[in-house]
Coordinates of C-alpha atoms in Angstrom, one line a residue:
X1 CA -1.0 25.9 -94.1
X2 CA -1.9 28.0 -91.1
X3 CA -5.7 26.5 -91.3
X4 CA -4.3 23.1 -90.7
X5 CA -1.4 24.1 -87.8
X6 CA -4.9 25.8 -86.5
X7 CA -7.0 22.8 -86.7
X8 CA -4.1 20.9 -85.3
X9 CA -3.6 22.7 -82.1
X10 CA -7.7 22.5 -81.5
X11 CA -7.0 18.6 -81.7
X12 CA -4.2 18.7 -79.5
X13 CA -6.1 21.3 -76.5
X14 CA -9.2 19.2 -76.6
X15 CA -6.9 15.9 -76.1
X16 CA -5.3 18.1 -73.2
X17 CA -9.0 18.7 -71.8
X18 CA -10.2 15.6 -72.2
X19 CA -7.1 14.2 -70.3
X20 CA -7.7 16.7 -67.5
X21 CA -11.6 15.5 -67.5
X22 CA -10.8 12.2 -67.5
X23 CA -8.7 12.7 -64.6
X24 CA -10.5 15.1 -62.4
X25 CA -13.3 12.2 -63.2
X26 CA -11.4 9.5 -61.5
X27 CA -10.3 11.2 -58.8
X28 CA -13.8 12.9 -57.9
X29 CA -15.2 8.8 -58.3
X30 CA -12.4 7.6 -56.1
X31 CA -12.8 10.3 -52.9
X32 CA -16.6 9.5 -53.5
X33 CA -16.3 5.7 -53.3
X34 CA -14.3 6.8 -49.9
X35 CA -17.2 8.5 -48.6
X36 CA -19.8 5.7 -49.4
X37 CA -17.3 2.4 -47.6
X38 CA -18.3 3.2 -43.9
X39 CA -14.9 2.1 -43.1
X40 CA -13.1 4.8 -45.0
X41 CA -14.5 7.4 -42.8
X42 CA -11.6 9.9 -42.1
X43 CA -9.2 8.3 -44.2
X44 CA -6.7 10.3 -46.6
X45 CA -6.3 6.8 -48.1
X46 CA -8.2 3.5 -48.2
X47 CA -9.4 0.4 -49.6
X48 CA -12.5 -1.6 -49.0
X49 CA -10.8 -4.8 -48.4
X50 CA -8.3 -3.1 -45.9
X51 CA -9.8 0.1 -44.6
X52 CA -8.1 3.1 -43.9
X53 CA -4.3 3.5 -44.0
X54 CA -3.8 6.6 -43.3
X55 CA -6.1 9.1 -40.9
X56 CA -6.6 12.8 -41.4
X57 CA -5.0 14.9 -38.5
X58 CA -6.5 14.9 -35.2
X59 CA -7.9 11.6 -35.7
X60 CA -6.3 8.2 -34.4
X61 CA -5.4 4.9 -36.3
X62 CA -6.9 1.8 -35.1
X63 CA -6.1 -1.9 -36.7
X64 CA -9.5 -3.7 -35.4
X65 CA -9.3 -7.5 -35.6
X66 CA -12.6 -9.5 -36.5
X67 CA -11.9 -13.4 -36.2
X68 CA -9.5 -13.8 -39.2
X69 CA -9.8 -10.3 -40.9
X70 CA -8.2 -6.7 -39.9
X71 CA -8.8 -3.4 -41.5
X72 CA -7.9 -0.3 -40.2
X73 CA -10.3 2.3 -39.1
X74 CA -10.1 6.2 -38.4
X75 CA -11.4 7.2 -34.9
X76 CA -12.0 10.7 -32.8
X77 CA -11.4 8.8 -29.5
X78 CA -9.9 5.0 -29.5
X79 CA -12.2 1.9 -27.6
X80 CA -12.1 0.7 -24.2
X81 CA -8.3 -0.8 -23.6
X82 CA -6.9 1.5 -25.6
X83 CA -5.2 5.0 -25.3
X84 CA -4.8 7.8 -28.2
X85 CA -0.6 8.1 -28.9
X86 CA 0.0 11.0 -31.1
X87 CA 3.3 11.3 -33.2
X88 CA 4.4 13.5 -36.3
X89 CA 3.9 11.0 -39.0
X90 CA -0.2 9.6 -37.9
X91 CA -2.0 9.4 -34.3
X92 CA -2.4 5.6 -33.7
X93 CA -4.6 3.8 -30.8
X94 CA -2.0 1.8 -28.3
X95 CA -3.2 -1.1 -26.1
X96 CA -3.0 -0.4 -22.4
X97 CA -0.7 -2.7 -21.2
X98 CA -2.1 -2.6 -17.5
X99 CA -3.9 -5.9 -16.7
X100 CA -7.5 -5.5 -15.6
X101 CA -7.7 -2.0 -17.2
X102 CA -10.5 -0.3 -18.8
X103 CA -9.3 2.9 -20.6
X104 CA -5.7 4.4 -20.0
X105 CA -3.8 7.6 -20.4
X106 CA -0.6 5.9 -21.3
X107 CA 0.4 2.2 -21.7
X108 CA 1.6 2.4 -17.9
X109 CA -1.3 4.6 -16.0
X110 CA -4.6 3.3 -16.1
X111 CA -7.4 5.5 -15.3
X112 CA -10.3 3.4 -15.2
X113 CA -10.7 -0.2 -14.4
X114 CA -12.6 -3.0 -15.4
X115 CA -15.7 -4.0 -13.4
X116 CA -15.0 -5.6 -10.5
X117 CA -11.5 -4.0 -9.6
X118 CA -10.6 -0.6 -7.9
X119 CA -8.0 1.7 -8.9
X120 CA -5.1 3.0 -7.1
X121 CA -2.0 5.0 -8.9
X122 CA -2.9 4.1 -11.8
X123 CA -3.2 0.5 -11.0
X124 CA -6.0 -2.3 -10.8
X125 CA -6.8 -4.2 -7.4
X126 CA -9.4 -6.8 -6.5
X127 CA -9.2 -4.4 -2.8
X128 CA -7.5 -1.3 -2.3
X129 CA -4.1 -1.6 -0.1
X130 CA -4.0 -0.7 3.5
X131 CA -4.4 2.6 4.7
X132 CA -6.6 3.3 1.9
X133 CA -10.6 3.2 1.6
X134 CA -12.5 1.8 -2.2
X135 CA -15.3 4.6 -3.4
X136 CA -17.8 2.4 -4.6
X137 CA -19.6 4.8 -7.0
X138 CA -16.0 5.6 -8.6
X139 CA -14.2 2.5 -7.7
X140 CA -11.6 4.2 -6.4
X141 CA -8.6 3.6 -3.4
X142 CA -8.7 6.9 -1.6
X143 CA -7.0 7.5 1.4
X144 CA -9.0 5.8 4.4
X145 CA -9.0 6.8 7.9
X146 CA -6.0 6.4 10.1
X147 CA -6.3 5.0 13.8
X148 CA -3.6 4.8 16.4
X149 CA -2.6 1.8 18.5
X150 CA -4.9 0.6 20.7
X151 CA -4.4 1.5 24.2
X152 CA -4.1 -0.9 27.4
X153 CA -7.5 -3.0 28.6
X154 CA -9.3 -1.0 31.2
X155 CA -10.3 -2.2 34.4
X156 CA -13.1 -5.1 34.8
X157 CA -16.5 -3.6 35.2
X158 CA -20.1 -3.9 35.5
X159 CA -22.6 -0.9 35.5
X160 CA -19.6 1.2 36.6
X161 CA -18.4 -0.8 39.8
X162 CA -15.7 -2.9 39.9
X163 CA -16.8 -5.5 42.5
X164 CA -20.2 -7.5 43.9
X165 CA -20.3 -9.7 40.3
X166 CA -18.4 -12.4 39.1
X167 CA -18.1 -11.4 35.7
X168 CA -17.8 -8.0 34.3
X169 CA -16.6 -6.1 31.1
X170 CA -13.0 -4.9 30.4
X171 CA -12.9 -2.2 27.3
X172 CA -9.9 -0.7 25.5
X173 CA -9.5 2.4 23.0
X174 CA -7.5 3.7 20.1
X175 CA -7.4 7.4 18.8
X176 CA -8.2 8.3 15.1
X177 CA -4.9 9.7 14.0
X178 CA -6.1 10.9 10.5
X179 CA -9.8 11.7 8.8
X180 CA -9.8 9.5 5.9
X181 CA -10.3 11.7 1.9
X182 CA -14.5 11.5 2.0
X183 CA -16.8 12.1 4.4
X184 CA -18.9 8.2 3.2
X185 CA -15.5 6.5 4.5
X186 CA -16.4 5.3 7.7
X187 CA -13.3 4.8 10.5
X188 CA -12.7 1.8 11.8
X189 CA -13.9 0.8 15.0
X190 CA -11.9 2.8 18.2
X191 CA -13.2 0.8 20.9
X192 CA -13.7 -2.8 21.7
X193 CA -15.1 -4.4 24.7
X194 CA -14.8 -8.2 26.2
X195 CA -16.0 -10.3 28.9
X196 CA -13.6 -10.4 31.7
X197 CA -13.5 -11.4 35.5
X198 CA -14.0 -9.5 38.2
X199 CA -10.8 -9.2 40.7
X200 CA -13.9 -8.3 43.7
X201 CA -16.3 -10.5 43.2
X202 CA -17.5 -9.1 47.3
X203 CA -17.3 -5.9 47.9
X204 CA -16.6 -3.8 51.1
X205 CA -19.1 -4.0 53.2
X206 CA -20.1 -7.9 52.1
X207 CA -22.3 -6.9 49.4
X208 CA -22.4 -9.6 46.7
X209 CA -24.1 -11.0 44.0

């Protein structure tokens, strides 16, 4: 009698084992097949039809769309119009919703632009706004340099005398009020000159030309 209640729990420890095998077995095939679908590459759960599900922490959640089919992917850092938003449940990859934008730090501050436009507070431009200056090798508005109003024309001249010619040249100025951000922004122009009239055109004396 105690041979066979012997024998019996044998049967029923090596079922127990074999149960335990069997399922140490599965779950060592299933976090292999993980590793071998390129797809399922820091996922805590996927499939090869859908991707990743689920992302392990630090990493962000991306849905990428190709033509009729979607799968979601596990990333370090999400692609270009896109910004990583991190929450308690799983980091996910947001679309900047800033037209013209590149990469963003939130759905409403770009920080980098597509080619061709300049940004300025965390906005895109096709030119930067007045008062401010683009940075070609950044494509950046920075503030430009500020001039004053220009002042009153000057007095009708030609090689510093104001009479013996009929025509001359009249030339007004205009302070620079504020040095723009870089030293590569150049200022505007602060002085202008046009043609203008002499008042003399014979001087004292009867010189004339």
């Amino acid at each position: 009698m105690q041979f066979r209640l012997f024998s019996f729990a044998l049967i029923i420890l090596n079922c127990m084992d074999y149960s335990h095998c069997q399922g140490n077995r599965w779950r060592r095939s299933k976090r292999a097949s993980y590793v071998s679908n390129p797809i399922c590459k820091g996922c805590l759960s996927c499939s090869k039809d859908n991707g990743c599900s689920r992302c392990q922490q630090k990493l962000f959640f991306f849905l990428r769309r190709e033509g009729m089919r979607q799968y979601g992917e596990c990333l370090h850092s999400c692609p270009s119009g896109y910004y990583g938003h991190r929450a308690p449940d799983m980091n996910r990859c947001a679309r900047c919703r800033i037209e013209n934008c590149d990469s963003c730090f939130s759905k409403d501050f770009c920080t980098k632009c597509k080619v061709g436009f300049y940004l300025h507070r965390g906005r895109c431009f096709e030119e930067c706004p007045d008062g401010f200056a683009a940075l070609d090798e950044t494509m950046e508005c920075v503030e430009g340099c500020e001039v004053g109003h220009w002042s009153e024309w000057g007095t009708c001249s030609r090689n510093n005398r104001t009479c013996g010619f009929k025509w001359g040249l009249e030339t007004r100025t205009r302070q620079i009020v504020k040095k723009p951000a870089k030293d590569t922004i150049p200022c505007p122009t602060i002085a202008e000159s046009r043609r203008c009239k002499m008042a003399m055109r014979h001087c004292p004396g009867g010189e004339f030309r």
